[in-house]
Coordinates of C-alpha atoms and ligand atoms in Angstrom, one line a residue:
M1 CA 11.6 -9.7 1.3
Q2 CA 12.6 -10.1 5.0
K3 CA 13.3 -13.5 6.6
A4 CA 10.1 -14.7 8.3
V5 CA 8.9 -17.6 10.4
F6 CA 5.3 -18.9 10.6
S7 CA 4.2 -21.5 13.1
L8 CA 0.8 -22.8 14.1
K9 CA 0.6 -25.2 17.1
P10 CA -3.0 -26.4 17.7
K11 CA -4.8 -28.9 15.7
I12 CA -7.9 -27.1 14.3
I13 CA -11.1 -29.1 14.0
F14 CA -14.0 -27.2 12.5
G15 CA -17.4 -27.6 11.1
P16 CA -20.9 -28.2 12.5
G17 CA -21.0 -31.0 15.0
S18 CA -17.3 -31.0 15.6
I19 CA -17.9 -30.6 19.3
N20 CA -18.7 -34.3 19.3
D21 CA -15.0 -35.0 18.8
I22 CA -14.2 -33.5 22.2
G23 CA -13.9 -36.9 24.0
D24 CA -11.4 -38.2 21.4
E25 CA -9.4 -35.0 21.6
I26 CA -9.3 -35.1 25.4
R27 CA -8.2 -38.8 25.4
S28 CA -5.5 -38.1 22.8
V29 CA -3.8 -35.7 25.2
E30 CA -4.5 -37.6 28.5
P31 CA -5.6 -41.2 28.5
N32 CA -7.0 -41.0 32.1
P33 CA -8.6 -37.5 31.9
K34 CA -10.0 -35.4 34.8
V35 CA -11.3 -32.4 32.9
F36 CA -11.4 -28.9 34.4
I37 CA -13.9 -26.8 32.3
C38 CA -13.2 -23.1 32.4
T39 CA -16.1 -20.9 31.2
D40 CA -18.4 -18.1 32.2
A41 CA -22.0 -17.6 33.4
G42 CA -23.2 -16.4 29.9
I43 CA -22.0 -19.7 28.3
V44 CA -23.8 -21.7 31.0
K45 CA -27.0 -19.7 30.6
S46 CA -26.9 -20.1 26.8
G47 CA -26.8 -23.9 27.2
I48 CA -23.4 -24.2 25.3
S49 CA -21.5 -25.7 28.3
S50 CA -24.2 -28.4 28.7
Q51 CA -23.8 -29.4 25.0
V52 CA -20.1 -30.1 25.9
T53 CA -20.8 -31.8 29.2
A54 CA -23.4 -34.0 27.6
V55 CA -20.7 -35.4 25.4
L56 CA -18.4 -35.9 28.4
D57 CA -21.2 -37.6 30.3
D58 CA -21.9 -39.9 27.4
Q59 CA -18.3 -40.9 27.2
G60 CA -17.8 -41.4 31.0
I61 CA -15.2 -38.5 31.3
Q62 CA -15.0 -37.0 34.7
Y63 CA -15.1 -33.2 34.9
A64 CA -15.6 -30.1 37.1
L65 CA -17.2 -26.9 35.8
F66 CA -15.8 -23.5 36.8
S67 CA -18.1 -20.7 35.4
D68 CA -17.0 -17.6 37.3
V69 CA -14.8 -16.1 34.6
V70 CA -15.6 -12.3 34.1
P71 CA -15.1 -10.3 30.9
N72 CA -11.6 -8.7 30.8
P73 CA -10.5 -11.4 33.3
K74 CA -8.5 -10.2 36.3
M75 CA -5.7 -11.7 38.4
E76 CA -8.3 -12.4 41.0
T77 CA -10.3 -14.4 38.4
V78 CA -7.2 -16.5 37.6
D79 CA -6.6 -17.1 41.4
Q80 CA -10.2 -18.3 41.9
A81 CA -10.0 -20.6 38.9
L82 CA -6.6 -21.9 39.9
A83 CA -7.9 -22.7 43.4
A84 CA -10.9 -24.6 41.9
M85 CA -8.6 -26.5 39.6
K86 CA -6.2 -27.4 42.5
K87 CA -9.1 -28.6 44.6
F88 CA -10.4 -30.8 41.8
G89 CA -6.9 -32.0 40.7
G90 CA -7.6 -31.9 37.0
N91 CA -5.1 -32.9 34.3
V92 CA -6.8 -31.4 31.2
I93 CA -8.4 -28.0 30.8
V94 CA -11.3 -27.4 28.4
A95 CA -11.9 -23.7 27.8
I96 CA -15.4 -22.8 26.5
G97 CA -16.2 -19.2 25.5
G98 CA -14.7 -16.1 24.1
G99 CA -11.3 -14.7 24.9
S100 CA -12.1 -14.3 28.6
P101 CA -12.5 -18.0 29.5
M102 CA -9.8 -19.1 27.0
D103 CA -7.2 -16.6 28.4
T104 CA -8.2 -17.5 32.0
A105 CA -7.8 -21.2 31.1
K106 CA -4.3 -20.5 29.7
A107 CA -3.2 -18.6 32.8
V108 CA -4.4 -21.5 35.0
A109 CA -2.8 -24.2 32.9
G110 CA 0.6 -22.4 33.1
L111 CA 0.4 -21.5 36.7
Y112 CA -0.6 -25.0 37.8
T113 CA 2.8 -26.4 36.7
N114 CA 5.0 -23.3 36.9
G115 CA 3.8 -21.9 40.3
G116 CA 3.8 -18.2 41.4
K117 CA 1.4 -15.4 40.4
I118 CA 0.3 -14.7 36.8
S119 CA 2.0 -11.2 37.0
D120 CA 5.4 -13.0 37.4
Y121 CA 5.0 -14.2 33.8
E122 CA 4.0 -11.0 32.0
G123 CA 6.0 -10.7 28.8
F124 CA 7.6 -13.3 26.5
E125 CA 8.5 -16.9 27.3
L126 CA 8.9 -16.7 31.0
M127 CA 7.0 -20.0 31.7
K128 CA 9.7 -22.7 31.7
K129 CA 7.6 -25.9 32.4
P130 CA 5.0 -27.4 30.1
A131 CA 1.5 -26.3 31.0
I132 CA -1.5 -28.5 31.6
P133 CA -2.9 -29.4 28.1
I134 CA -5.7 -27.1 26.9
I135 CA -8.5 -27.8 24.4
A136 CA -10.2 -24.5 23.4
I137 CA -13.7 -24.2 22.1
P138 CA -14.3 -20.6 20.9
T139 CA -17.9 -19.2 21.1
T140 CA -17.4 -15.7 19.7
Y141 CA -16.1 -14.3 16.4
G142 CA -13.3 -12.4 18.1
T143 CA -9.9 -13.0 19.8
G144 CA -8.5 -16.1 18.0
S145 CA -7.1 -17.0 21.4
E146 CA -7.9 -20.7 20.5
V147 CA -4.9 -20.8 18.2
G148 CA -2.4 -18.6 20.0
S149 CA 0.1 -18.6 22.9
C150 CA -1.1 -15.3 24.4
A151 CA -3.2 -14.8 27.5
V152 CA -4.5 -11.3 28.2
I153 CA -5.2 -10.8 31.9
T154 CA -6.1 -7.5 33.7
N155 CA -3.8 -6.4 36.4
E156 CA -6.5 -4.8 38.7
E157 CA -3.8 -3.4 41.1
K158 CA -2.3 -1.3 38.3
N159 CA -5.3 -1.0 36.0
Y160 CA -3.8 -2.4 32.8
K161 CA -3.9 -5.5 30.7
M162 CA -0.9 -7.8 30.9
M163 CA 0.1 -10.0 27.9
I164 CA 1.5 -13.4 29.0
I165 CA 3.0 -14.9 25.9
S166 CA 4.4 -18.4 26.2
D167 CA 4.6 -21.3 23.7
C168 CA 3.4 -23.7 26.4
L169 CA 0.1 -21.9 26.6
N170 CA -0.9 -22.8 23.0
P171 CA -4.0 -25.1 23.1
K172 CA -3.4 -28.7 21.9
A173 CA -6.6 -28.5 19.9
A174 CA -9.1 -25.9 18.9
I175 CA -12.6 -27.1 18.2
V176 CA -14.4 -24.5 16.1
D177 CA -18.0 -25.6 15.9
P178 CA -20.4 -23.0 14.3
D179 CA -23.4 -24.7 15.9
L180 CA -22.2 -23.1 19.2
L181 CA -22.1 -19.6 17.7
V182 CA -25.3 -19.5 15.7
A183 CA -27.3 -18.0 18.5
L184 CA -24.7 -15.5 19.5
P185 CA -26.5 -12.3 20.8
P186 CA -26.3 -9.6 18.1
K187 CA -24.4 -7.1 20.2
I188 CA -21.6 -9.7 21.1
A189 CA -21.7 -11.0 17.5
A190 CA -21.1 -7.4 16.2
S191 CA -18.4 -6.3 18.5
T192 CA -16.4 -9.6 18.2
A193 CA -16.8 -9.6 14.4
I194 CA -15.2 -6.2 14.3
D195 CA -12.5 -7.6 16.7
A196 CA -11.8 -10.3 14.1
L197 CA -11.7 -7.8 11.3
T198 CA -9.3 -5.6 13.3
H199 CA -7.0 -8.6 13.9
A200 CA -6.9 -9.3 10.2
I201 CA -6.3 -5.7 9.1
E202 CA -3.8 -4.9 11.9
S203 CA -1.9 -8.2 11.3
Y204 CA -1.9 -7.6 7.5
T205 CA -0.6 -4.1 7.8
C206 CA 1.8 -4.3 10.7
L207 CA 5.6 -4.3 10.5
R208 CA 5.9 -8.1 11.0
A209 CA 3.5 -9.2 8.3
N210 CA 4.8 -12.0 6.1
P211 CA 3.5 -13.8 3.0
V212 CA 1.8 -16.6 4.9
T213 CA 0.1 -14.3 7.3
D214 CA -0.9 -12.0 4.4
A215 CA -2.7 -15.0 2.8
L216 CA -4.6 -15.9 6.0
N217 CA -5.5 -12.2 6.7
I218 CA -6.8 -11.5 3.2
H219 CA -9.0 -14.6 3.2
A220 CA -10.2 -13.6 6.7
I221 CA -11.1 -10.1 5.6
K222 CA -13.0 -11.4 2.6
L223 CA -15.0 -13.9 4.7
I224 CA -15.8 -11.2 7.3
A225 CA -16.9 -8.7 4.6
Q226 CA -19.1 -11.3 2.8
N227 CA -20.6 -13.0 5.9
G228 CA -20.4 -10.5 8.8
P229 CA -23.7 -8.7 8.2
Q230 CA -25.8 -11.9 7.8
A231 CA -24.1 -13.6 10.7
I232 CA -24.7 -10.6 13.0
M233 CA -28.3 -9.8 11.9
S234 CA -29.9 -13.1 11.3
N235 CA -29.6 -15.5 14.2
C236 CA -29.8 -18.8 12.4
N237 CA -27.6 -18.4 9.3
L238 CA -25.3 -21.4 9.9
E239 CA -23.2 -20.9 6.7
A240 CA -22.5 -17.2 7.5
T241 CA -21.7 -18.2 11.1
A242 CA -19.3 -20.9 10.0
N243 CA -17.5 -18.6 7.7
M244 CA -17.1 -16.0 10.4
A245 CA -15.9 -18.6 12.9
I246 CA -13.3 -19.7 10.3
A247 CA -12.3 -16.1 9.6
S248 CA -11.7 -15.4 13.3
T249 CA -9.5 -18.5 13.7
L250 CA -7.5 -17.6 10.5
A251 CA -6.9 -14.1 11.7
G252 CA -6.0 -15.5 15.1
A253 CA -3.3 -17.8 13.6
A254 CA -1.9 -14.8 11.7
M255 CA -1.8 -12.4 14.6
G256 CA -0.1 -15.0 16.8
N257 CA 2.8 -14.7 14.4
T258 CA 2.9 -11.0 13.7
G259 CA 1.4 -9.1 16.6
L260 CA -1.1 -6.3 15.9
G261 CA -1.0 -2.5 16.0
L262 CA -2.3 0.7 17.6
V263 CA -6.0 -0.3 17.7
H264 CA -5.1 -3.2 20.0
A265 CA -2.5 -1.2 22.0
I266 CA -5.1 1.4 22.9
A267 CA -8.0 -1.1 23.2
H268 CA -6.0 -3.1 25.8
A269 CA -5.3 0.1 27.7
L270 CA -9.1 0.9 27.6
G271 CA -9.9 -2.6 28.9
G272 CA -7.5 -2.2 31.9
V273 CA -8.2 1.4 32.8
A274 CA -11.9 1.6 32.0
D275 CA -13.0 -2.1 31.9
M276 CA -14.3 -1.4 28.4
P277 CA -15.3 -4.6 26.5
H278 CA -12.5 -5.5 24.0
G279 CA -14.7 -5.6 21.0
V280 CA -16.4 -2.3 21.7
A281 CA -13.0 -0.5 22.1
N282 CA -11.8 -2.0 18.8
S283 CA -15.0 -1.1 17.0
I284 CA -14.7 2.6 18.0
L285 CA -11.0 2.9 17.3
L286 CA -10.6 1.0 14.0
P287 CA -11.6 3.8 11.6
Y288 CA -9.7 6.5 13.4
V289 CA -6.5 4.5 13.8
M290 CA -6.7 3.4 10.1
R291 CA -6.9 7.1 9.1
F292 CA -3.8 7.8 11.2
N293 CA -1.9 4.9 9.8
L294 CA -2.9 5.6 6.2
P295 CA 0.3 7.3 5.0
A296 CA 2.4 4.3 6.1
V297 CA 0.4 1.6 4.2
P298 CA -1.7 3.0 1.3
E299 CA -1.1 0.0 -1.0
K300 CA -2.2 -2.4 1.7
Y301 CA -5.3 -0.4 2.6
Q302 CA -6.2 -0.3 -1.1
I303 CA -6.1 -4.2 -1.1
V304 CA -8.2 -4.2 2.1
G305 CA -10.8 -2.0 0.2
V306 CA -10.8 -4.2 -2.9
T307 CA -11.0 -7.4 -0.7
M308 CA -14.1 -5.9 1.1
G309 CA -15.8 -5.4 -2.3
A310 CA -15.2 -1.6 -2.9
D311 CA -14.6 -0.4 -6.4
V312 CA -11.2 1.1 -5.7
A313 CA -8.8 -1.1 -7.8
K314 CA -8.3 1.5 -10.5
L315 CA -7.7 4.4 -8.1
C316 CA -4.1 5.4 -7.1
P317 CA -3.2 3.7 -3.8
L318 CA -3.5 6.9 -1.7
E319 CA -7.0 7.7 -3.0
A320 CA -8.1 4.1 -2.7
A321 CA -6.8 3.9 0.8
K322 CA -8.7 7.1 1.7
V323 CA -12.0 5.5 0.5
T324 CA -11.2 2.3 2.5
C325 CA -10.6 4.3 5.7
T326 CA -13.3 7.0 5.4
K327 CA -16.1 5.0 3.7
V328 CA -15.7 1.2 3.5
I329 CA -14.7 0.6 7.1
P330 CA -17.1 3.1 8.8
E331 CA -19.9 1.8 6.6
F332 CA -19.2 -1.8 7.7
C333 CA -19.1 -0.8 11.3
Q334 CA -22.4 1.1 10.9
L335 CA -23.9 -2.0 9.3
A336 CA -22.7 -4.1 12.3
G337 CA -24.4 -1.6 14.6
V338 CA -21.4 -1.0 16.9
P339 CA -20.9 2.2 18.8
S340 CA -18.8 4.8 16.9
K341 CA -17.8 7.2 19.6
F342 CA -16.4 6.9 23.1
R343 CA -19.0 9.3 24.5
E344 CA -21.7 6.8 23.6
V345 CA -20.2 4.3 26.0
G346 CA -19.5 6.8 28.8
L347 CA -15.7 6.9 28.7
D348 CA -14.3 9.6 31.0
K349 CA -11.9 12.0 29.2
K350 CA -9.8 12.4 32.4
L351 CA -8.5 8.9 31.7
F352 CA -7.0 9.8 28.3
D353 CA -3.5 10.5 29.6
M354 CA -3.3 7.2 31.5
I355 CA -4.7 5.3 28.5
A356 CA -2.1 6.8 26.2
D357 CA 0.8 5.9 28.6
Y358 CA -0.4 2.3 28.9
A359 CA -1.0 2.0 25.1
M360 CA 2.7 2.9 24.5
K361 CA 3.8 0.0 26.7
D362 CA 1.5 -2.6 25.1
G363 CA 3.1 -5.4 23.1
N364 CA 1.1 -4.4 20.1
F365 CA 2.6 -0.9 20.0
P366 CA 6.0 -1.7 18.4
P367 CA 4.7 -3.5 15.3
N368 CA 2.3 -0.6 14.3
P369 CA 3.2 0.5 10.8
R370 CA 3.4 4.2 11.6
V371 CA 5.7 5.7 14.2
T372 CA 3.4 7.0 16.9
T373 CA 3.9 9.6 19.7
K374 CA 1.8 10.1 22.9
E375 CA 0.3 13.2 21.3
D376 CA -0.8 11.1 18.3
I377 CA -2.7 8.8 20.7
L378 CA -4.3 11.6 22.5
A379 CA -5.4 13.1 19.2
I380 CA -6.9 9.8 18.1
L381 CA -8.8 9.5 21.5
E382 CA -10.1 13.0 21.1
E383 CA -11.2 12.4 17.5
A384 CA -13.0 9.2 18.5
Y385 CA -14.7 10.9 21.5
Ligands
LIG401 N1 -5.5 -14.2 23.8 C1 -5.6 -13.4 22.8 O1 -4.8 -13.5 21.8 C2 -6.6 -12.3 22.7 C3 -6.8 -11.6 21.6 C4 -7.8 -10.6 21.6 C5 -8.5 -10.3 22.8 N2 -8.3 -11.1 23.9 C6 -9.0 -10.9 25.1 O2 -10.3 -11.6 25.1 C7 -11.3 -10.9 25.9 C8 -12.5 -10.7 25.1 O3 -13.1 -11.8 24.6 P1 -14.4 -11.9 23.7 O4 -14.5 -10.6 23.0 O5 -14.4 -13.1 22.9 O6 -15.6 -11.9 24.8 P2 -15.7 -12.5 26.2 O7 -15.1 -13.8 26.3 O8 -15.3 -11.5 27.2 O9 -17.3 -12.7 26.3 C9 -18.2 -11.6 26.3 C10 -19.6 -12.0 26.7 O10 -20.2 -12.8 25.6 C11 -20.8 -14.0 26.2 N3 -20.8 -15.0 25.2 C12 -19.7 -15.5 24.5 N4 -20.1 -16.4 23.6 C13 -21.4 -16.5 23.6 C14 -22.4 -17.3 22.9 N5 -22.0 -18.1 21.9 N6 -23.7 -17.1 23.2 C15 -24.1 -16.3 24.2 N7 -23.2 -15.5 24.9 C16 -21.9 -15.6 24.6 C17 -20.1 -14.3 27.4 O11 -20.8 -15.0 28.3 C18 -19.7 -12.9 27.9 O12 -20.7 -12.4 28.8 C19 -10.6 -9.6 26.4 O13 -10.1 -9.8 27.7 C20 -9.5 -9.4 25.4 O14 -8.4 -8.7 26.0 C21 -7.4 -12.0 23.9
LIG402 FE1 -8.7 -8.4 19.6

């Protein structure tokens, strides 16, 4: 066994109604709070942000609401949010939403104290000053950004997604309240559920996996397999929703320690180059990348298959892994109703070369379990077209 380190920074508060703790959490990080809420228009429209502001109103906590975050947030999005935060003079940030508002909030929290532009901090640990404290409230099944130190921001000048990874960007607390996710629109539920499953599978099979992350990922895979379909299809199944929300946070905690793999390396490139929603890119890529990685991790893919309920425990690892990659995962994706080919979502083949180049520079490329060439990535993109 190799030496390994596991760390988890945010306090995690979960369960129905946990959003009512928001006031206490805010006051525990800042006794005289001025709260900058970072969210998007969909969260405002769905009434989720008003559930949070109702608690703040009740407790006499001053706040300003910024709701202009866009999916795959850009440097421009960060600049707009930062300007609004400076105008308001906030001292705590509450991020409400999926990965896009949470990552924008992290970028703003770091830039507010460290200065400069977000592109100055692309890479590992380049922010030296503590960030403004963040409390994260996830509202999708994907990303796990609420428990990690990474912000993913699109560099619109160069058309790729930057990863800004800095310990100071870890939220102080993550409030995972399934009441906020129970009415998630089915399309977003499906694509973000596959994002969470991809986090768990890639973190479990990548080169930096360790025994603690294995435990988190296996439990996350089991919860997603058992609850995903109900959580996606029936809009009011609180138990299934709660289990999916927990699975997403567990996989997020694991991936923050291990990194991911080729699905995410290519999906980030697709987000930057083609503005493809993250969950959609993952949904299409997952079965194809798993088939490519199969020779490197057959035993682990067998365990993924068994964990997802397939009758493959008695097969040899290679055969079991084949069933996992060609049957179990595609069937799960089909059940979730996510797109299975890039042509269905209008991807232009002319972008393949640029996507492959960016994927090889992504932070998730090195931990992929199988050595990968540009030709391999082009072949995966072609197969998934
Ligand atoms: N920081 C990380 O570690 C990390 C990890 C993976 C992905 N990401 C990034 O996260 C972003 C994707 O985040 P995402 O997939 O969570 O989606 P998202 O935040 O982009 O949201 C997608 C859409 O869903 C809507 N929505 C979200 N929750 C809702 C709810 N409960 N009810 C109704 N509508 C709702 C939003 O309004 C938005 O229109 C990408 O930019 C991706 O690169 C970050
Ligand atoms: Fe992801």
